[in-house]
mmCIF file of C-alpha atoms and ligand atoms in Angstrom:
data_model
loop_
_atom_site.group_PDB
_atom_site.id
_atom_site.type_symbol
_atom_site.label_atom_id
_atom_site.label_comp_id
_atom_site.label_asym_id
_atom_site.label_seq_id
_atom_site.Cartn_x
_atom_site.Cartn_y
_atom_site.Cartn_z
ATOM 1 C CA UNK A 1 25.413 -14.509 34.196
ATOM 2 C CA UNK A 2 24.666 -17.973 32.850
ATOM 3 C CA UNK A 3 26.412 -18.708 29.564
ATOM 4 C CA UNK A 4 26.036 -21.958 27.586
ATOM 5 C CA UNK A 5 28.146 -22.029 24.420
ATOM 6 C CA UNK A 6 27.199 -25.338 22.788
ATOM 7 C CA UNK A 7 23.661 -26.395 21.820
ATOM 8 C CA UNK A 8 21.984 -28.199 18.922
ATOM 9 C CA UNK A 9 18.596 -27.690 17.261
ATOM 10 C CA UNK A 10 16.532 -29.527 14.641
ATOM 11 C CA UNK A 11 18.801 -27.876 12.047
ATOM 12 C CA UNK A 12 21.048 -30.835 12.937
ATOM 13 C CA UNK A 13 20.501 -33.556 15.530
ATOM 14 C CA UNK A 14 18.778 -31.712 18.395
ATOM 15 C CA UNK A 15 15.030 -32.089 18.978
ATOM 16 C CA UNK A 16 14.126 -28.448 19.761
ATOM 17 C CA UNK A 17 13.528 -26.179 16.779
ATOM 18 C CA UNK A 18 15.737 -23.071 16.876
ATOM 19 C CA UNK A 19 12.651 -21.159 18.103
ATOM 20 C CA UNK A 20 12.017 -23.697 20.885
ATOM 21 C CA UNK A 21 15.679 -23.555 21.825
ATOM 22 C CA UNK A 22 15.356 -19.801 22.411
ATOM 23 C CA UNK A 23 12.509 -20.257 24.891
ATOM 24 C CA UNK A 24 14.219 -23.256 26.483
ATOM 25 C CA UNK A 25 17.285 -21.034 27.069
ATOM 26 C CA UNK A 26 15.151 -18.484 28.893
ATOM 27 C CA UNK A 27 13.486 -21.221 30.972
ATOM 28 C CA UNK A 28 16.934 -22.559 31.876
ATOM 29 C CA UNK A 29 17.876 -19.092 33.163
ATOM 30 C CA UNK A 30 20.519 -18.486 30.512
ATOM 31 C CA UNK A 31 21.728 -15.006 29.559
ATOM 32 C CA UNK A 32 23.810 -16.206 26.604
ATOM 33 C CA UNK A 33 23.386 -19.239 24.353
ATOM 34 C CA UNK A 34 25.410 -20.370 21.340
ATOM 35 C CA UNK A 35 23.622 -22.270 18.585
ATOM 36 C CA UNK A 36 26.205 -24.745 17.276
ATOM 37 C CA UNK A 37 24.544 -27.195 14.917
ATOM 38 C CA UNK A 38 26.656 -29.787 13.132
ATOM 39 C CA UNK A 39 27.941 -28.698 9.718
ATOM 40 C CA UNK A 40 25.278 -26.024 9.154
ATOM 41 C CA UNK A 41 24.287 -22.451 9.920
ATOM 42 C CA UNK A 42 20.716 -23.036 8.724
ATOM 43 C CA UNK A 43 19.215 -22.510 12.188
ATOM 44 C CA UNK A 44 20.703 -19.049 12.787
ATOM 45 C CA UNK A 45 18.016 -17.050 11.041
ATOM 46 C CA UNK A 46 15.007 -18.512 12.831
ATOM 47 C CA UNK A 47 16.837 -18.431 16.179
ATOM 48 C CA UNK A 48 17.566 -14.711 15.780
ATOM 49 C CA UNK A 49 14.053 -14.007 14.501
ATOM 50 C CA UNK A 50 12.631 -15.509 17.709
ATOM 51 C CA UNK A 51 15.312 -14.256 20.095
ATOM 52 C CA UNK A 52 13.767 -13.223 23.429
ATOM 53 C CA UNK A 53 14.607 -9.647 24.490
ATOM 54 C CA UNK A 54 17.325 -10.279 27.065
ATOM 55 C CA UNK A 55 18.866 -13.398 25.623
ATOM 56 C CA UNK A 56 22.151 -13.014 23.749
ATOM 57 C CA UNK A 57 22.749 -15.417 20.871
ATOM 58 C CA UNK A 58 26.200 -16.442 19.681
ATOM 59 C CA UNK A 59 26.094 -17.763 16.131
ATOM 60 C CA UNK A 60 28.233 -20.859 15.730
ATOM 61 C CA UNK A 61 28.552 -24.353 14.312
ATOM 62 C CA UNK A 62 30.237 -27.631 15.220
ATOM 63 C CA UNK A 63 32.665 -28.938 12.597
ATOM 64 C CA UNK A 64 33.364 -32.668 12.298
ATOM 65 C CA UNK A 65 37.118 -33.080 11.908
ATOM 66 C CA UNK A 66 39.732 -35.768 11.861
ATOM 67 C CA UNK A 67 43.229 -35.832 13.322
ATOM 68 C CA UNK A 68 45.865 -38.488 12.814
ATOM 69 C CA UNK A 69 47.706 -38.964 16.122
ATOM 70 C CA UNK A 70 51.496 -39.494 16.165
ATOM 71 C CA UNK A 71 50.794 -43.169 17.056
ATOM 72 C CA UNK A 72 48.773 -43.476 13.817
ATOM 73 C CA UNK A 73 45.361 -43.644 15.489
ATOM 74 C CA UNK A 74 42.525 -41.772 13.731
ATOM 75 C CA UNK A 75 40.861 -39.396 16.191
ATOM 76 C CA UNK A 76 37.514 -37.714 15.610
ATOM 77 C CA UNK A 77 37.792 -34.063 16.681
ATOM 78 C CA UNK A 78 34.831 -31.705 16.992
ATOM 79 C CA UNK A 79 35.651 -28.039 16.532
ATOM 80 C CA UNK A 80 33.270 -25.305 17.572
ATOM 81 C CA UNK A 81 33.444 -22.276 15.307
ATOM 82 C CA UNK A 82 31.901 -19.072 16.613
ATOM 83 C CA UNK A 83 31.053 -15.749 14.985
ATOM 84 C CA UNK A 84 32.482 -16.584 11.547
ATOM 85 C CA UNK A 85 31.175 -15.304 8.221
ATOM 86 C CA UNK A 86 28.668 -17.986 7.115
ATOM 87 C CA UNK A 87 29.127 -16.979 3.466
ATOM 88 C CA UNK A 88 32.889 -17.530 3.401
ATOM 89 C CA UNK A 89 33.038 -19.623 0.199
ATOM 90 C CA UNK A 90 35.487 -22.318 1.281
ATOM 91 C CA UNK A 91 33.981 -22.684 4.754
ATOM 92 C CA UNK A 92 30.401 -22.928 3.531
ATOM 93 C CA UNK A 93 31.554 -25.236 0.741
ATOM 94 C CA UNK A 94 33.170 -27.562 3.257
ATOM 95 C CA UNK A 95 29.989 -27.605 5.355
ATOM 96 C CA UNK A 96 27.983 -28.487 2.239
ATOM 97 C CA UNK A 97 30.411 -31.326 1.433
ATOM 98 C CA UNK A 98 30.053 -32.702 4.965
ATOM 99 C CA UNK A 99 26.254 -32.550 4.881
ATOM 100 C CA UNK A 100 26.288 -34.531 1.628
ATOM 101 C CA UNK A 101 28.767 -37.043 3.090
ATOM 102 C CA UNK A 102 26.486 -37.469 6.118
ATOM 103 C CA UNK A 103 23.669 -38.540 3.785
ATOM 104 C CA UNK A 104 25.756 -41.201 2.036
ATOM 105 C CA UNK A 105 27.194 -42.435 5.324
ATOM 106 C CA UNK A 106 23.845 -42.457 7.148
ATOM 107 C CA UNK A 107 22.363 -44.415 4.284
ATOM 108 C CA UNK A 108 25.225 -46.945 4.462
ATOM 109 C CA UNK A 109 24.869 -47.442 8.233
ATOM 110 C CA UNK A 110 21.114 -47.858 7.820
ATOM 111 C CA UNK A 111 21.584 -50.327 4.954
ATOM 112 C CA UNK A 112 23.996 -52.423 7.042
ATOM 113 C CA UNK A 113 21.578 -52.529 9.965
ATOM 114 C CA UNK A 114 18.628 -53.283 7.759
ATOM 115 C CA UNK A 115 20.538 -56.073 5.947
ATOM 116 C CA UNK A 116 21.244 -57.612 9.372
ATOM 117 C CA UNK A 117 17.500 -57.732 9.999
ATOM 118 C CA UNK A 118 16.975 -54.676 12.162
ATOM 119 C CA UNK A 119 13.631 -53.087 11.275
ATOM 120 C CA UNK A 120 14.713 -49.618 10.073
ATOM 121 C CA UNK A 121 14.655 -47.852 6.719
ATOM 122 C CA UNK A 122 16.480 -44.855 5.239
ATOM 123 C CA UNK A 123 13.146 -43.162 4.519
ATOM 124 C CA UNK A 124 12.313 -43.354 8.223
ATOM 125 C CA UNK A 125 15.694 -41.847 9.182
ATOM 126 C CA UNK A 126 15.231 -38.995 6.704
ATOM 127 C CA UNK A 127 11.760 -38.315 8.098
ATOM 128 C CA UNK A 128 13.135 -38.245 11.645
ATOM 129 C CA UNK A 129 15.813 -35.749 10.557
ATOM 130 C CA UNK A 130 12.974 -33.585 9.184
ATOM 131 C CA UNK A 131 15.177 -31.479 6.910
ATOM 132 C CA UNK A 132 18.000 -31.150 9.455
ATOM 133 C CA UNK A 133 21.551 -32.391 8.952
ATOM 134 C CA UNK A 134 21.434 -36.187 9.337
ATOM 135 C CA UNK A 135 23.356 -37.764 12.201
ATOM 136 C CA UNK A 136 23.547 -40.999 14.138
ATOM 137 C CA UNK A 137 20.987 -39.723 16.690
ATOM 138 C CA UNK A 138 18.339 -39.940 13.935
ATOM 139 C CA UNK A 139 19.327 -43.542 13.187
ATOM 140 C CA UNK A 140 19.260 -44.193 16.937
ATOM 141 C CA UNK A 141 15.697 -42.899 17.119
ATOM 142 C CA UNK A 142 14.671 -45.193 14.261
ATOM 143 C CA UNK A 143 16.147 -48.100 16.246
ATOM 144 C CA UNK A 144 14.182 -46.987 19.323
ATOM 145 C CA UNK A 145 10.984 -46.765 17.233
ATOM 146 C CA UNK A 146 11.646 -50.321 15.996
ATOM 147 C CA UNK A 147 12.073 -51.450 19.633
ATOM 148 C CA UNK A 148 15.598 -52.659 18.853
ATOM 149 C CA UNK A 149 16.982 -50.602 21.752
ATOM 150 C CA UNK A 150 15.249 -48.922 24.711
ATOM 151 C CA UNK A 151 16.755 -45.465 24.121
ATOM 152 C CA UNK A 152 19.188 -43.373 22.064
ATOM 153 C CA UNK A 153 22.009 -43.858 24.574
ATOM 154 C CA UNK A 154 21.717 -47.664 24.270
ATOM 155 C CA UNK A 155 22.019 -47.385 20.477
ATOM 156 C CA UNK A 156 25.227 -45.356 20.889
ATOM 157 C CA UNK A 157 26.783 -47.787 23.320
ATOM 158 C CA UNK A 158 26.045 -50.739 21.019
ATOM 159 C CA UNK A 159 24.973 -50.838 17.361
ATOM 160 C CA UNK A 160 26.047 -47.258 16.548
ATOM 161 C CA UNK A 161 29.308 -47.141 18.528
ATOM 162 C CA UNK A 162 32.435 -46.275 16.563
ATOM 163 C CA UNK A 163 33.763 -49.835 17.031
ATOM 164 C CA UNK A 164 30.536 -51.499 15.874
ATOM 165 C CA UNK A 165 30.451 -53.566 12.667
ATOM 166 C CA UNK A 166 27.632 -51.303 11.439
ATOM 167 C CA UNK A 167 29.587 -48.085 11.959
ATOM 168 C CA UNK A 168 30.758 -46.143 8.927
ATOM 169 C CA UNK A 169 33.139 -43.174 9.390
ATOM 170 C CA UNK A 170 32.497 -39.831 7.689
ATOM 171 C CA UNK A 171 35.109 -38.193 5.424
ATOM 172 C CA UNK A 172 35.614 -35.426 7.995
ATOM 173 C CA UNK A 173 37.662 -32.269 7.488
ATOM 174 C CA UNK A 174 41.328 -32.319 8.438
ATOM 175 C CA UNK A 175 41.433 -30.471 11.748
ATOM 176 C CA UNK A 176 44.132 -28.052 10.610
ATOM 177 C CA UNK A 177 42.143 -27.184 7.474
ATOM 178 C CA UNK A 178 39.075 -26.493 9.629
ATOM 179 C CA UNK A 179 41.059 -24.316 12.051
ATOM 180 C CA UNK A 180 42.359 -22.285 9.103
ATOM 181 C CA UNK A 181 38.877 -21.956 7.569
ATOM 182 C CA UNK A 182 37.223 -20.774 10.791
ATOM 183 C CA UNK A 183 40.010 -18.262 11.387
ATOM 184 C CA UNK A 184 40.014 -17.035 7.759
ATOM 185 C CA UNK A 185 36.255 -16.535 7.970
ATOM 186 C CA UNK A 186 36.869 -14.185 10.901
ATOM 187 C CA UNK A 187 35.667 -16.656 13.505
ATOM 188 C CA UNK A 188 36.924 -18.088 16.772
ATOM 189 C CA UNK A 189 37.719 -21.809 17.112
ATOM 190 C CA UNK A 190 37.313 -23.953 20.216
ATOM 191 C CA UNK A 191 37.646 -27.698 20.641
ATOM 192 C CA UNK A 192 34.534 -29.526 21.852
ATOM 193 C CA UNK A 193 34.715 -32.314 24.461
ATOM 194 C CA UNK A 194 38.396 -33.130 23.756
ATOM 195 C CA UNK A 195 38.543 -35.919 26.355
ATOM 196 C CA UNK A 196 35.173 -37.635 25.809
ATOM 197 C CA UNK A 197 36.732 -41.134 25.981
ATOM 198 C CA UNK A 198 33.382 -42.907 25.724
ATOM 199 C CA UNK A 199 33.082 -41.799 22.083
ATOM 200 C CA UNK A 200 36.375 -43.286 20.902
ATOM 201 C CA UNK A 201 40.093 -42.393 20.778
ATOM 202 C CA UNK A 202 40.854 -38.850 21.969
ATOM 203 C CA UNK A 203 43.555 -36.246 21.365
ATOM 204 C CA UNK A 204 46.742 -36.124 23.434
ATOM 205 C CA UNK A 205 48.398 -33.013 24.901
ATOM 206 C CA UNK A 206 50.780 -32.813 21.958
ATOM 207 C CA UNK A 207 47.821 -32.513 19.568
ATOM 208 C CA UNK A 208 46.194 -29.761 21.631
ATOM 209 C CA UNK A 209 49.452 -27.871 21.612
ATOM 210 C CA UNK A 210 49.702 -28.194 17.803
ATOM 211 C CA UNK A 211 46.072 -27.035 17.404
ATOM 212 C CA UNK A 212 46.870 -23.999 19.558
ATOM 213 C CA UNK A 213 49.747 -23.067 17.284
ATOM 214 C CA UNK A 214 47.327 -23.408 14.360
ATOM 215 C CA UNK A 215 44.894 -20.873 15.810
ATOM 216 C CA UNK A 216 42.767 -22.691 18.392
ATOM 217 C CA UNK A 217 41.409 -20.220 20.967
ATOM 218 C CA UNK A 218 39.098 -22.133 23.302
ATOM 219 C CA UNK A 219 38.955 -25.496 25.039
ATOM 220 C CA UNK A 220 35.799 -27.113 26.454
ATOM 221 C CA UNK A 221 36.809 -28.051 29.984
ATOM 222 C CA UNK A 222 33.423 -28.478 31.667
ATOM 223 C CA UNK A 223 31.376 -30.809 29.494
ATOM 224 C CA UNK A 224 28.931 -33.561 30.535
ATOM 225 C CA UNK A 225 31.195 -36.218 28.956
ATOM 226 C CA UNK A 226 34.215 -35.177 31.068
ATOM 227 C CA UNK A 227 34.760 -36.568 34.560
ATOM 228 C CA UNK A 228 36.677 -34.756 37.302
ATOM 229 C CA UNK A 229 40.127 -36.040 36.204
ATOM 230 C CA UNK A 230 39.530 -34.869 32.607
ATOM 231 C CA UNK A 231 38.331 -31.450 33.773
ATOM 232 C CA UNK A 232 41.317 -30.995 36.067
ATOM 233 C CA UNK A 233 43.745 -32.026 33.338
ATOM 234 C CA UNK A 234 42.153 -29.724 30.748
ATOM 235 C CA UNK A 235 41.989 -26.758 33.147
ATOM 236 C CA UNK A 236 45.735 -27.121 33.716
ATOM 237 C CA UNK A 237 46.385 -27.469 29.993
ATOM 238 C CA UNK A 238 44.241 -24.404 29.187
ATOM 239 C CA UNK A 239 46.326 -22.376 31.614
ATOM 240 C CA UNK A 240 49.616 -23.720 30.172
ATOM 241 C CA UNK A 241 48.634 -23.153 26.533
ATOM 242 C CA UNK A 242 46.793 -19.892 27.252
ATOM 243 C CA UNK A 243 43.541 -21.258 25.860
ATOM 244 C CA UNK A 244 40.162 -19.942 27.017
ATOM 245 C CA UNK A 245 38.530 -22.552 29.289
ATOM 246 C CA UNK A 246 34.862 -23.048 28.369
ATOM 247 C CA UNK A 247 31.932 -24.897 29.895
ATOM 248 C CA UNK A 248 28.884 -26.005 27.890
ATOM 249 C CA UNK A 249 26.027 -28.485 27.981
ATOM 250 C CA UNK A 250 26.110 -29.766 24.350
ATOM 251 C CA UNK A 251 22.311 -29.788 24.640
ATOM 252 C CA UNK A 252 20.491 -32.021 22.107
ATOM 253 C CA UNK A 253 16.894 -31.771 23.462
ATOM 254 C CA UNK A 254 15.289 -35.188 23.876
ATOM 255 C CA UNK A 255 18.162 -36.983 22.121
ATOM 256 C CA UNK A 256 20.298 -36.724 25.279
ATOM 257 C CA UNK A 257 19.557 -36.538 28.995
ATOM 258 C CA UNK A 258 21.631 -33.356 29.557
ATOM 259 C CA UNK A 259 19.635 -30.165 30.239
ATOM 260 C CA UNK A 260 20.594 -26.719 28.906
ATOM 261 C CA UNK A 261 23.012 -24.942 31.237
ATOM 262 C CA UNK A 262 24.285 -28.251 32.699
ATOM 263 C CA UNK A 263 27.776 -26.774 32.322
ATOM 264 C CA UNK A 264 28.421 -23.063 31.830
ATOM 265 C CA UNK A 265 31.202 -20.629 30.896
ATOM 266 C CA UNK A 266 32.367 -17.892 33.307
ATOM 267 C CA UNK A 267 31.796 -14.365 32.028
ATOM 268 C CA UNK A 268 35.532 -13.518 31.920
ATOM 269 C CA UNK A 269 36.203 -16.476 29.626
ATOM 270 C CA UNK A 270 33.202 -15.530 27.469
ATOM 271 C CA UNK A 271 34.589 -12.009 26.990
ATOM 272 C CA UNK A 272 38.026 -13.326 26.053
ATOM 273 C CA UNK A 273 36.416 -15.640 23.504
ATOM 274 C CA UNK A 274 34.096 -13.188 21.751
ATOM 275 C CA UNK A 275 35.934 -9.862 21.943
ATOM 276 C CA UNK A 276 37.964 -10.232 18.753
ATOM 277 C CA UNK A 277 38.423 -7.657 16.045
ATOM 278 C CA UNK A 278 37.718 -10.013 13.124
ATOM 279 C CA UNK A 279 34.722 -11.827 14.595
ATOM 280 C CA UNK A 280 31.045 -10.985 14.155
ATOM 281 C CA UNK A 281 29.317 -9.813 17.336
ATOM 282 C CA UNK A 282 26.944 -11.862 19.479
ATOM 283 C CA UNK A 283 23.363 -10.588 19.056
ATOM 284 C CA UNK A 284 21.802 -9.134 22.207
ATOM 285 C CA UNK A 285 22.790 -7.215 25.319
ATOM 286 C CA UNK A 286 26.025 -9.029 26.177
HETATM 287 P P1 LIG B 301 27.478 -38.332 14.070
HETATM 288 O O1 LIG B 301 27.774 -36.853 14.006
HETATM 289 O O2 LIG B 301 26.450 -38.718 13.079
HETATM 290 O O3 LIG B 301 28.696 -39.196 14.035
HETATM 291 O O4 LIG B 301 26.799 -38.593 15.486
HETATM 292 C C1 LIG B 301 27.408 -38.101 16.623
HETATM 293 C C2 LIG B 301 26.423 -37.260 17.405
HETATM 294 O O5 LIG B 301 25.731 -38.090 18.283
HETATM 295 C C3 LIG B 301 27.082 -36.192 18.247
HETATM 296 O O6 LIG B 301 26.405 -34.972 18.090
HETATM 297 C C4 LIG B 301 26.890 -36.589 19.656
HETATM 298 O O7 LIG B 301 26.578 -35.496 20.477
HETATM 299 C C5 LIG B 301 25.730 -37.548 19.587
HETATM 300 N N1 LIG B 301 25.975 -38.600 20.583
HETATM 301 C C6 LIG B 301 27.143 -39.212 20.847
HETATM 302 N N2 LIG B 301 26.987 -40.111 21.850
HETATM 303 C C7 LIG B 301 25.679 -40.039 22.218
HETATM 304 C C8 LIG B 301 24.899 -40.697 23.202
HETATM 305 N N3 LIG B 301 25.420 -41.631 24.008
HETATM 306 N N4 LIG B 301 23.594 -40.375 23.285
HETATM 307 C C9 LIG B 301 23.066 -39.452 22.469
HETATM 308 N N5 LIG B 301 23.752 -38.802 21.528
HETATM 309 C C10 LIG B 301 25.041 -39.086 21.401
HETATM 310 ZN ZN1 LIG B 302 25.053 -33.847 17.861
HETATM 311 FE FE1 LIG B 303 30.450 -32.974 19.382
HETATM 312 FE FE1 LIG B 304 27.745 -30.999 19.974
#
């Protein structure tokens, strides 16, 4: 069994439509895929409508959250919510607030870049997002189109990095509020790429322990942004805290070099994650 529990579509900042993602999952030899777009569940319906016969789809979303570390540092935390009720009023309301905030923030980043002379416009960014939830990858693609940078990765390591003068933070959800919302909506919460240092400050062990007490169930151990030391540390921590250790690609289509199935979740961990009385069921055979 090949199980990939973290992938993005054009409903947010991936480049495959939900339909294309379904066929890409089959081509990658996956048995189970989770669709986890940022701050939206808009891709679920078309993904399920086009679901190939033997592919199982886990409905999910990635929630942008913030955590204030004991040392005062603001840490961006991405939570994966799986199998929650998409119509839970407070959860869907929070997603709507974040999508709106992404528009204002994307516009501000674009305005700063444009004022500094970089040839990009907000209209172009909106067109690149094509109705999906706007994210920095869309701004990165506008910068690539304007030949400011050679590729999306170069934009992220320079102009769009979190320590860049052009960067604007989003008013993300408090991580404990998001954990409560996902749980209340019947879902299962996991933390995405907790030790992806390249993206900015990361959580410490104390934080992961506090999240676990607040209802966290899973921990992404195998992720393309984790090296061997991070994976070893997280595997140990998952065992200590009794968290389910997950592996996922965080596929974004052409916006990132990582292919689907680059990291996968063992079937035993998958069962522990999804077999919960309050959660919706994955759709398909598994
Ligand atoms: P945002 O949510 O708008 O702050 O943008 C962050 C998104 O950009 C996340 O989904 C990341 O997966 C993606 N991202 C972060 N670093 C990179 C990178 N080096 N190349 C491509 N995408 C990235
Ligand atoms: Zn993304
Ligand atoms: Fe993420
Ligand atoms: Fe992601």
